[in-house]
Coordinates of C-alpha atoms and ligand atoms in Angstrom, one line a residue:
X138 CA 35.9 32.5 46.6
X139 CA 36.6 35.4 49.4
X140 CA 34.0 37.3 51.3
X141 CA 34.3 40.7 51.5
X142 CA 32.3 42.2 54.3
X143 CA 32.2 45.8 55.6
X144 CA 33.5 46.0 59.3
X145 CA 30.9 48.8 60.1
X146 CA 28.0 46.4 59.6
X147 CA 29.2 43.4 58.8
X148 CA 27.2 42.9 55.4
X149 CA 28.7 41.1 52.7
X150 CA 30.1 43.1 49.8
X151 CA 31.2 40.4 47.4
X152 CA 32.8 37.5 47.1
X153 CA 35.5 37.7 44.7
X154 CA 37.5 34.9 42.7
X155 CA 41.4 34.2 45.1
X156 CA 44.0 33.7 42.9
X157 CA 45.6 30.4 43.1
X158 CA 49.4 29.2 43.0
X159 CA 48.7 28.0 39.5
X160 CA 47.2 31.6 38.5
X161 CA 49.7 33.3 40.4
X162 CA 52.5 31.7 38.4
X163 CA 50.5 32.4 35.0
X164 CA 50.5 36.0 35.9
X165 CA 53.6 36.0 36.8
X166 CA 54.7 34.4 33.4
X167 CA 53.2 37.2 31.8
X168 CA 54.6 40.2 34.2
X169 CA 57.9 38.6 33.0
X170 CA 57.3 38.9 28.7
X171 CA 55.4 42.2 29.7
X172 CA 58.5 43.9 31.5
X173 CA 61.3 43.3 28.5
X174 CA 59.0 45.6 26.2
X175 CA 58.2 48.0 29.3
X176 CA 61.5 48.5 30.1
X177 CA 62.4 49.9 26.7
X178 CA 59.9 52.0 26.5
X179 CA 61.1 55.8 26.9
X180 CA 60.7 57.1 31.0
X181 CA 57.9 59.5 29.7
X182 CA 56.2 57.0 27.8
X183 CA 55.7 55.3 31.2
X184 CA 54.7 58.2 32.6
X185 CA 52.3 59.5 30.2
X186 CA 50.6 56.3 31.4
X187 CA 50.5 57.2 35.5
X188 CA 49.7 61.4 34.7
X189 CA 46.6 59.5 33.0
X190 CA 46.3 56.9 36.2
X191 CA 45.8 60.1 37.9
X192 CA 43.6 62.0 35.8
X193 CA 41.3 58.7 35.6
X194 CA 41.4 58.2 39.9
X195 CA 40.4 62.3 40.1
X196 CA 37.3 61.6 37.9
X197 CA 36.3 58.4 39.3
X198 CA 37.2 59.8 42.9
X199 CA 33.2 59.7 44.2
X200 CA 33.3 55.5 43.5
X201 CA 36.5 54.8 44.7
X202 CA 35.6 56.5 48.4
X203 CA 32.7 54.9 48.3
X204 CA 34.5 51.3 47.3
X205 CA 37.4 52.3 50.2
X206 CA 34.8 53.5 53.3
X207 CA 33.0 50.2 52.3
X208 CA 35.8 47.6 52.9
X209 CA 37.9 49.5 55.1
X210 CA 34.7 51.7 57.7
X211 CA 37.3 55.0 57.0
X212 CA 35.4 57.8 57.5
X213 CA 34.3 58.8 53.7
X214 CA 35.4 62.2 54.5
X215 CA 38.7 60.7 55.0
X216 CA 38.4 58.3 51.8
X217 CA 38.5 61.0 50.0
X218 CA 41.5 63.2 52.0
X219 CA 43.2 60.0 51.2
X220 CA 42.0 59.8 47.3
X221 CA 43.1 63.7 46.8
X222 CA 46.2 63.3 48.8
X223 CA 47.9 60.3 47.3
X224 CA 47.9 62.7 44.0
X225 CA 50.8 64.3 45.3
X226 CA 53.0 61.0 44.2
X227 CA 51.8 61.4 40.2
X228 CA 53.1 64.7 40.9
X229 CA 55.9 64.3 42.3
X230 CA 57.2 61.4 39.5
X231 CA 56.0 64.2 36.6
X232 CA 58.1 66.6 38.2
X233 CA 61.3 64.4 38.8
X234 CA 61.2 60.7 37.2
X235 CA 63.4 61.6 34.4
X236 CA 65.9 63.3 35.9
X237 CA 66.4 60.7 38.8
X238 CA 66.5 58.2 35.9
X239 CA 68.6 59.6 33.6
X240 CA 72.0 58.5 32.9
X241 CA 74.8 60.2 35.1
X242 CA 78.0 60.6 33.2
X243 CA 81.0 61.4 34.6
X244 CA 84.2 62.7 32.6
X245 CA 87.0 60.9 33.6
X246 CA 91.4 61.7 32.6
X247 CA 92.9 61.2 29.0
X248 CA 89.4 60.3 26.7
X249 CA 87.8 58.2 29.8
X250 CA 84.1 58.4 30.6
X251 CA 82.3 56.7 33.6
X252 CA 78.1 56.6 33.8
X253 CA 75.7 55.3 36.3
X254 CA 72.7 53.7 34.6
X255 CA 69.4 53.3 36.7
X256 CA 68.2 49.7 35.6
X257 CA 64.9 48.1 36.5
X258 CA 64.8 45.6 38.4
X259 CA 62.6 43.3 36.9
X260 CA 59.2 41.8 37.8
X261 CA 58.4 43.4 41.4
X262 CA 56.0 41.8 44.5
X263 CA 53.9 44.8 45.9
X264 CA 52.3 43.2 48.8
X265 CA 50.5 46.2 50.6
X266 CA 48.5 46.8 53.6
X267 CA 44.6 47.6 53.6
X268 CA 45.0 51.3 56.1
X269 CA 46.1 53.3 53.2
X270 CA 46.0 51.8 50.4
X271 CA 46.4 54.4 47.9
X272 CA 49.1 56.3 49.9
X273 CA 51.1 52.8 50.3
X274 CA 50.3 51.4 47.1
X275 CA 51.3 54.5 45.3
X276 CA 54.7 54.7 46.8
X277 CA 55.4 51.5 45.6
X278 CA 54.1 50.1 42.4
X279 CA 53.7 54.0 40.4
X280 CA 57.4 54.5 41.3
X281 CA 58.2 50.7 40.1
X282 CA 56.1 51.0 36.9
X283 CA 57.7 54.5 36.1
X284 CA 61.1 52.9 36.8
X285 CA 60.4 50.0 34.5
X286 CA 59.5 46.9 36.0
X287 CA 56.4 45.2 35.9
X288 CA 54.3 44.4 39.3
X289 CA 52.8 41.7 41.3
X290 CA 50.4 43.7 43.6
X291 CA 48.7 42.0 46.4
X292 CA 46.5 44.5 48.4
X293 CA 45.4 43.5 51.5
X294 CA 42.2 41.1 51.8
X295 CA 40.7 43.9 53.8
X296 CA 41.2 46.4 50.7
X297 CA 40.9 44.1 47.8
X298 CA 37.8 45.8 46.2
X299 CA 40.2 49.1 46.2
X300 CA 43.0 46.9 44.8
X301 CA 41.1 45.7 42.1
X302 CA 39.4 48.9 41.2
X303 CA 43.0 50.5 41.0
X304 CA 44.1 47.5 38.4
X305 CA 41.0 48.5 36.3
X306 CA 41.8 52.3 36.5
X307 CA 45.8 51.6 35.9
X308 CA 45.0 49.5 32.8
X309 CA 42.2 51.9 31.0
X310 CA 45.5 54.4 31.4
X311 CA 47.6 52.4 29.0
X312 CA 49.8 50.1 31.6
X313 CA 49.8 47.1 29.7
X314 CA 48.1 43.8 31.9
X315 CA 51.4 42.2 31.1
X316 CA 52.8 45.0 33.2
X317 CA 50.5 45.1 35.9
X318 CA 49.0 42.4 37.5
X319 CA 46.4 42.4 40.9
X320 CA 46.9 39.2 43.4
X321 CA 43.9 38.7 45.0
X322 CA 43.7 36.7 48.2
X323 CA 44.5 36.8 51.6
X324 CA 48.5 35.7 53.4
X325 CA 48.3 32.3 51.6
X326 CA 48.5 34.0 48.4
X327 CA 51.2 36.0 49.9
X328 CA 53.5 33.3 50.9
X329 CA 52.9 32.1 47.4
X330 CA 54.3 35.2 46.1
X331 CA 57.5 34.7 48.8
X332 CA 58.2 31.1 47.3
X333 CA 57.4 32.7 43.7
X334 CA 60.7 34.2 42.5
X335 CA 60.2 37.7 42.1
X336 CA 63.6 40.5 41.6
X337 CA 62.8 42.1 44.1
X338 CA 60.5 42.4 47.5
X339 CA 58.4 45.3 48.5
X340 CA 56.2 45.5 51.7
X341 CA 53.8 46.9 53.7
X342 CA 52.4 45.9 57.1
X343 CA 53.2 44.8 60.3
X344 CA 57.0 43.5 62.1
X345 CA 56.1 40.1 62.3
X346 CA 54.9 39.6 58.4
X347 CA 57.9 41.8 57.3
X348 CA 60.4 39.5 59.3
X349 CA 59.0 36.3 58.2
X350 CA 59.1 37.8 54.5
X351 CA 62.8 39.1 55.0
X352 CA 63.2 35.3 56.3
X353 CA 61.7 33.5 53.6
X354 CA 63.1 35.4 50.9
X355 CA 66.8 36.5 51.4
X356 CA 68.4 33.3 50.3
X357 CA 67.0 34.4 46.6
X358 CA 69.1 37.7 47.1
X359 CA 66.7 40.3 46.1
X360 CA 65.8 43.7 47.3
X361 CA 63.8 43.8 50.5
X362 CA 62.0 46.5 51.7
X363 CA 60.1 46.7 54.5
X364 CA 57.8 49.6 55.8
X365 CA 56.1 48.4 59.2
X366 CA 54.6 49.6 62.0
X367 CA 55.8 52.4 64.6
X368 CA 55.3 53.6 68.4
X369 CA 55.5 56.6 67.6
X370 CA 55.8 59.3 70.6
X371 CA 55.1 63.1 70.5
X372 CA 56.2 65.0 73.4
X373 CA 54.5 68.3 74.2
X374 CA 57.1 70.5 75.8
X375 CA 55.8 74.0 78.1
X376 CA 56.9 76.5 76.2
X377 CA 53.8 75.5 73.6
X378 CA 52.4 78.8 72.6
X379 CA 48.6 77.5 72.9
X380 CA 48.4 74.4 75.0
X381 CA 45.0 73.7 73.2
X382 CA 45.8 74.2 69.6
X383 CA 48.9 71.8 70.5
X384 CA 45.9 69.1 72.3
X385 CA 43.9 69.7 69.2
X386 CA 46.5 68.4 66.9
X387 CA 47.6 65.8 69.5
X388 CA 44.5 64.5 69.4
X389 CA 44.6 64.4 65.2
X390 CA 47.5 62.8 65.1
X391 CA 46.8 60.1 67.5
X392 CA 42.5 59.5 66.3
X393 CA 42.7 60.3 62.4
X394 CA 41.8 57.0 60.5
X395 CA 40.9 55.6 64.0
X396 CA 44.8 55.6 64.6
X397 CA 45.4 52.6 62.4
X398 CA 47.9 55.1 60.7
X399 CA 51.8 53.5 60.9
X400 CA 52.9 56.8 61.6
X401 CA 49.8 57.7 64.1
X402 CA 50.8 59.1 67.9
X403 CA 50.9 56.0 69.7
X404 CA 52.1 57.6 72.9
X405 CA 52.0 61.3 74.3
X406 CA 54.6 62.9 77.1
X407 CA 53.9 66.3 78.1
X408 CA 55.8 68.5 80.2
X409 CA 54.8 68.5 83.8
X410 CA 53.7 72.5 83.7
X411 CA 51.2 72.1 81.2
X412 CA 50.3 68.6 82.1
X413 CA 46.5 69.2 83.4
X414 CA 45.8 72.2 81.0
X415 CA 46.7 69.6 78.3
X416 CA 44.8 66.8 79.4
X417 CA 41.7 68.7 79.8
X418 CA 42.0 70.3 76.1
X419 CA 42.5 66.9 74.9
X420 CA 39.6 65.3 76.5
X421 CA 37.7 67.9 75.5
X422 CA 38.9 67.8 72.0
X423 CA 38.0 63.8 71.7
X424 CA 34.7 64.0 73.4
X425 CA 34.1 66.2 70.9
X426 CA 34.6 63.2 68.1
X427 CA 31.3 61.7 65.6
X428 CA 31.4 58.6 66.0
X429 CA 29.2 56.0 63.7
X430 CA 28.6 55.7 60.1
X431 CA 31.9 56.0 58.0
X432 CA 29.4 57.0 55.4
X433 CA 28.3 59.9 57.3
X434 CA 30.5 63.2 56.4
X435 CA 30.3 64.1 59.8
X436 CA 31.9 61.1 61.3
X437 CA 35.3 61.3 62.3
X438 CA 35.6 57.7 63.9
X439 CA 34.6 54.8 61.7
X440 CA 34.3 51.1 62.3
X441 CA 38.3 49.6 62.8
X442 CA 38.8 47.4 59.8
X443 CA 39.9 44.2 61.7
X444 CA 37.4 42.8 64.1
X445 CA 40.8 40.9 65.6
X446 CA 41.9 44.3 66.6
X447 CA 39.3 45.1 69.0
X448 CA 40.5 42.2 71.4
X449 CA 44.3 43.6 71.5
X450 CA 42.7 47.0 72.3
X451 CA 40.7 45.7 75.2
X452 CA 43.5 43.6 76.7
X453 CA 46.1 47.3 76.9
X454 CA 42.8 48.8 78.5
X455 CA 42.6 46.2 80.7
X456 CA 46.8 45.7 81.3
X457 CA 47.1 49.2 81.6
X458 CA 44.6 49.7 84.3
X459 CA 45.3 46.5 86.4
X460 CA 49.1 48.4 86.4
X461 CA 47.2 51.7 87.7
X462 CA 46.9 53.8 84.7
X463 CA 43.1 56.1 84.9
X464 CA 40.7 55.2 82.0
X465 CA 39.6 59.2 81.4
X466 CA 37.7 57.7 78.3
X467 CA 36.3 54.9 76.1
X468 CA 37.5 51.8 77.3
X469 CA 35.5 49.1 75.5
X470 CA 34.0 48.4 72.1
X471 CA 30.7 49.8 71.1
X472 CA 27.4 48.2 71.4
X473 CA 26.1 46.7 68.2
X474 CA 27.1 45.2 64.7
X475 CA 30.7 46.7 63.2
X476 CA 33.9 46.7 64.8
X477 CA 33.4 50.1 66.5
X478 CA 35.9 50.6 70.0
X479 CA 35.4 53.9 71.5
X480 CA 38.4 56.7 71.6
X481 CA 39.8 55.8 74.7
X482 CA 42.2 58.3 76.5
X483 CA 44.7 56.5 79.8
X484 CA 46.4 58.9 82.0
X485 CA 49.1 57.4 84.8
X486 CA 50.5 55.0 82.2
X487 CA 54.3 54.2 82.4
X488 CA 56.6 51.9 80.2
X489 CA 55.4 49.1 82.1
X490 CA 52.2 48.9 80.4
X491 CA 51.1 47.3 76.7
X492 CA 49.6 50.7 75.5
X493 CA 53.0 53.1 76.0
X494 CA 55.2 49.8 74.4
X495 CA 53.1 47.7 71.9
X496 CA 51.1 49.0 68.4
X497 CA 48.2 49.5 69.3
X498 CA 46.9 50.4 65.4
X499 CA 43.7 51.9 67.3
X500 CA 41.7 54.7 68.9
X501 CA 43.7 54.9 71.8
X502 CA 46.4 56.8 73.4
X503 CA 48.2 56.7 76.5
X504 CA 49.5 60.5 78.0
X505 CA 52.5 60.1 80.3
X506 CA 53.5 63.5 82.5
X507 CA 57.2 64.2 82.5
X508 CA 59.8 66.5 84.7
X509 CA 62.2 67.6 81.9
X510 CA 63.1 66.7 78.4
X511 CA 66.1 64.6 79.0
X512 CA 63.3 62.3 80.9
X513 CA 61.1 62.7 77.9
X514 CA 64.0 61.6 75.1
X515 CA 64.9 58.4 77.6
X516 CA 60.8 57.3 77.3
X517 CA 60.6 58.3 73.6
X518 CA 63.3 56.1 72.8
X519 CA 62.6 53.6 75.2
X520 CA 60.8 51.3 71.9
X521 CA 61.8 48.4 69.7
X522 CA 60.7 51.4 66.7
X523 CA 61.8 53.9 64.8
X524 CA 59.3 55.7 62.3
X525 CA 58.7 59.0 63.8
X526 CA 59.2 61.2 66.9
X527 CA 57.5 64.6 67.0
X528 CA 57.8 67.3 69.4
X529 CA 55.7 70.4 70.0
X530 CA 57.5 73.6 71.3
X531 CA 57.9 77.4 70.4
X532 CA 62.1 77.0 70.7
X533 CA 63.2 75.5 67.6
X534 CA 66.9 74.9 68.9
X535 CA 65.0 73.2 72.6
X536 CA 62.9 70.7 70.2
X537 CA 65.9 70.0 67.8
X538 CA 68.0 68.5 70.4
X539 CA 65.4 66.4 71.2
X540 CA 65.0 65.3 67.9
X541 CA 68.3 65.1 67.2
X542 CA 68.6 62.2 69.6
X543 CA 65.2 60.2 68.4
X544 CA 66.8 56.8 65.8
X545 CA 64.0 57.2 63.5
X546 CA 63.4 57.3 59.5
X547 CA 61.3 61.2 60.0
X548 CA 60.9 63.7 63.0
X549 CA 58.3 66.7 62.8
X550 CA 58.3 69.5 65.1
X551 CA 55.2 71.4 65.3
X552 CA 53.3 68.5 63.2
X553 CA 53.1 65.3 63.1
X554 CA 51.6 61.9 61.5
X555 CA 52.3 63.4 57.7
X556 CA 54.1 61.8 54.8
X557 CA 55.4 63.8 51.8
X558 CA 56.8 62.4 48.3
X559 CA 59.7 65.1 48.7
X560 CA 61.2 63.2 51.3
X561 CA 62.4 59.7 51.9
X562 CA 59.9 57.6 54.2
X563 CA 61.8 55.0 56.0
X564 CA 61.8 53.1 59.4
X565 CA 64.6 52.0 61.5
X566 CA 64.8 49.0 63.6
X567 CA 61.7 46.9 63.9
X568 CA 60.1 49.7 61.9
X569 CA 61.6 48.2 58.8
X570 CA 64.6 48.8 56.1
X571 CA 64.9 50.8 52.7
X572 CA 63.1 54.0 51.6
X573 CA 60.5 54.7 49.6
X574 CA 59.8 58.1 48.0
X575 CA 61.9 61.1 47.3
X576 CA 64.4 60.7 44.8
X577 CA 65.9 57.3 47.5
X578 CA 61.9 55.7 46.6
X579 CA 62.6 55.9 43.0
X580 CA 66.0 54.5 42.8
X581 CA 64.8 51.6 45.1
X582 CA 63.4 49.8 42.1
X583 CA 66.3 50.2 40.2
X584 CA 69.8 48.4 40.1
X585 CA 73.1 50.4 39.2
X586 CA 75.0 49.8 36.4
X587 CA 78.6 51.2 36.2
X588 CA 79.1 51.8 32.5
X589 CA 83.3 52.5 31.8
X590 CA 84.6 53.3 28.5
X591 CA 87.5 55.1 26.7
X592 CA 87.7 57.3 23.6
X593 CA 89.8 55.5 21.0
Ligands
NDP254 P1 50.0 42.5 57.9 O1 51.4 42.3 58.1 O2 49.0 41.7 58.6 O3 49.6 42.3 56.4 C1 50.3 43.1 55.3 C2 50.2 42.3 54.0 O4 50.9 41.1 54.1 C3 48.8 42.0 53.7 O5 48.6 42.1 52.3 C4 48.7 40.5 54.1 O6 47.6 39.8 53.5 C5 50.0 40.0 53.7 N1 50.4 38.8 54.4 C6 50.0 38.2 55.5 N2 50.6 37.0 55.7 C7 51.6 36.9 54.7 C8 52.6 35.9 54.4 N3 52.8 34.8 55.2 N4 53.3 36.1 53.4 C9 53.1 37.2 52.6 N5 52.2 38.1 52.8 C10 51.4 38.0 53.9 O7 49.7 44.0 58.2 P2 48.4 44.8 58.2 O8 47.6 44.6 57.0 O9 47.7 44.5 59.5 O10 48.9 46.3 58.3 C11 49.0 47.0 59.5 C12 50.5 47.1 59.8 O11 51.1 47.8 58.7 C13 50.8 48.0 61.0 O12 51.8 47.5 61.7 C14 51.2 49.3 60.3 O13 52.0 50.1 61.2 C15 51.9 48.9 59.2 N6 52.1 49.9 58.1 C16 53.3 50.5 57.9 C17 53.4 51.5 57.0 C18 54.8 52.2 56.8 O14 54.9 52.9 55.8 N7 55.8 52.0 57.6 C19 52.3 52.0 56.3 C20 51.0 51.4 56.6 C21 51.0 50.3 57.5 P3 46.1 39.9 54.0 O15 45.9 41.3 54.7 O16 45.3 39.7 52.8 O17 46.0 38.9 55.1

């Protein structure tokens, strides 16, 4: 059996029934019968089924917060930002899924035709990660469902309960259990599903999982995809038109869901003539933060979901100061039961410290001054990542440059840590390979088929 505890006061949950290798092959026995009817089933018929998944998650929004701030110590408020927000996906597949999956013919010389069909690719492994789990989940296995395949989802341990409570939700909206199938258990279950033969590969989490996964699995010659984690830098250049609107949303950006976002601010440069102004703002901004009870609608900082994290968090605090940087906040973990670390703010940091160079995947945020922007784009890109850059400025043509030179899957100006279905969301380097959402997130869990034929 595995314990489910919640991180903000350590009581257990439940203790729910692991899948085993032998259940895990029986499932996926059944994922594989399930998928030849599924995949001849009309694309709307397969939709009807997810425009009802999101009717159902709408009306049962009030348990499911409750089920994610429980496992997880997000802020409810945020449970249910998160709940509301990954609606957007249904949307988005209602709005386009046929027409991305539609045949595409092409009229060819003399009575020849050509067509690209969009084929499933058969049973899919969804193995997702516990920060978002609707958002991350949703981008995967509701695009591969609508697409045709069946699904192997594994949430995370750490976001089981919300995993399983999505399988019941899916399933009372018609997707039949031989189509949809939960994994329950923690990595060993996971490297089951890497020696389980699966068409295709689709994950969530950190660089070192996602390159022993793209290790394990590409002799089988599948599809891989890999969203990981970032570093991701905002620089706030001094033509801002209000410095403290532009802290304000720093401090979002780098302190919503206790920064254990992939694409959170990691790392902040700010232009040297605005540099104090900024700092100040910020402070004031985050000392400004509730912290405590995730149930709490006032609380902005919850408990972090792994108590593991509160160690790496200490040792950048402690790196980064022993290397001169000035601890203007937090420093430590909290006092008491849960996994609570207090926002912490470091100013004087350089590249030579942990916290402007590692994930931290915490409440914590480094803010380096810079002379100019060509200093700022060598520091941004000075990382082993590449999810997002941001930059905040009045002159669009100034920020775009800067952008233009940042290798990563999305830039924002003016905004920053947001994801939208309309685009693709994708990471470069040891941020990870393939795209999911837009119309490149659909066709990812299909194969082409080139269909030639002439008119006799
Ligand atoms: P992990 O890599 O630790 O875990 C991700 C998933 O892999 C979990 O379901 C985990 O199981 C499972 N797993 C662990 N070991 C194995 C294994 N040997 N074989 C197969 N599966 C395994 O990541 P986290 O859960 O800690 O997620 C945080 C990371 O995810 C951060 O780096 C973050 O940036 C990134 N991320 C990236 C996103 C993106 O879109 N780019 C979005 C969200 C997060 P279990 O948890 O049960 O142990």
């Amino acid at each position: 059996m595995m314990n489910i505890y919640n991180p903000s006061n350590e009581q257990l949950l439940k203790s729910i029934q692991e899948d085993s290798a032998q259940s895990l092959q029986d499932k996926l026995h059944q994922l594989r019968q399930g998928q030849i009817q599924w995949e001849q089933k009309a694309v709307a018929d397969r939709l009807e089924c997810i425009l009802k998944f999101g009717e159902l998650v709408q009306e049962n929004i009030d348990d499911l917060a409750r089920i994610l701030t429980s496992e997880t110590g997000k802020p409810i408020q945020q449970s249910y930002n998160e709940i509301r927000g990954a609606h957007n996906r249904v949307e988005h597949l209602k709005n386009n899924a046929e027409k991305w999956l539609a045949d595409n013919v092409i009229e060819g010389l003399e009575g020849t035709y050509e067509k690209i069909m969009h084929e499933p690719l058969g049973v899919v492994a969804n193995i997702s990660a516990w920060n978002f789990p609707y958002n991350v989940g949703y981008n995967v296995f509701l695009y591969a469902l609508v697409a045709g395949n069946s699904v192997a989802y594994k949430p995370s341990e750490f976001a089981a309960l919300t995993g399983l409570a999505i399988t019941d939700l899916l399933y009372k909206a018609g997707i039949p259990k031989d189509v949809f199938q939960c994994i329950v258990g923690d990595g060993t279950i996971g490297q089951a599903m890497l020696e389980a033969d699966f068409e295709g590969y689709f994950f969530t989490g950190s660089y070192p999982t996602g390159l022993h996964i793209l290790k394990e699995v590409s002799p089988k010659m599948v599809p891989v995809q890999l969203e990981l984690g970032g570093k991701d830098p905002l620089y706030i250049m001094d033509d801002v038109k209000e410095v403290k609107v532009a802290a304000i949303n720093a401090a979002e950006g780098a302190f919503y869901n206790n920064g254990q976002s992939c694409c959170a601010v990691e790392r902040i440069y700010v232009h040297e003539k605005i540099y104090n102004e900024f700092v100040e703002y910020f402070l004031e901004e985050v000392e400004g933060y509730v912290i405590g009870d995730p149930v709490s609608e006032k609380t902005f900082i919850g408990s972090l979901t792994r108590k593991g994290q509160l160690n790496l968090l200490r040792n950048q605090v402690n790196d980064a100061t022993s290397k001169g940087a000035k601890l203007l906040l937090g420093g430590d973990e909290l006092a008491g039961k849960g996994n609570f670390f207090a926002p912490t703010i470091l100013t004087e940091v350089n590249h030579e410290m942990l916290v402007m160079k590692e994930e931290s995947f915490g409440p914590i945020i480094g803010i380096q001054k810079v002379n100019n922007d060509e200093e700022a784009i060598a520091l941004m890109k000075d990382t082993e990542y590449g999810l997002t850059a941001a930059v905040f400025a009045t002159a669009q043509q100034r920020a775009e440059k800067v952008l233009k030179a940042m290798n990563t899957g999305t830039v924002y100006w003016n905004c920053c840590d947001r994801v939208s279905p309309n685009v693709p969301w994708s990471g470069r380097n040891k941020s990870g390979v393939g795209a999911t959402l837009s119309s490149q997130g659909i066709r990812a869990f299909t194969q082409p088929k080139a269909y030639h034929w002439r008119e006799v």
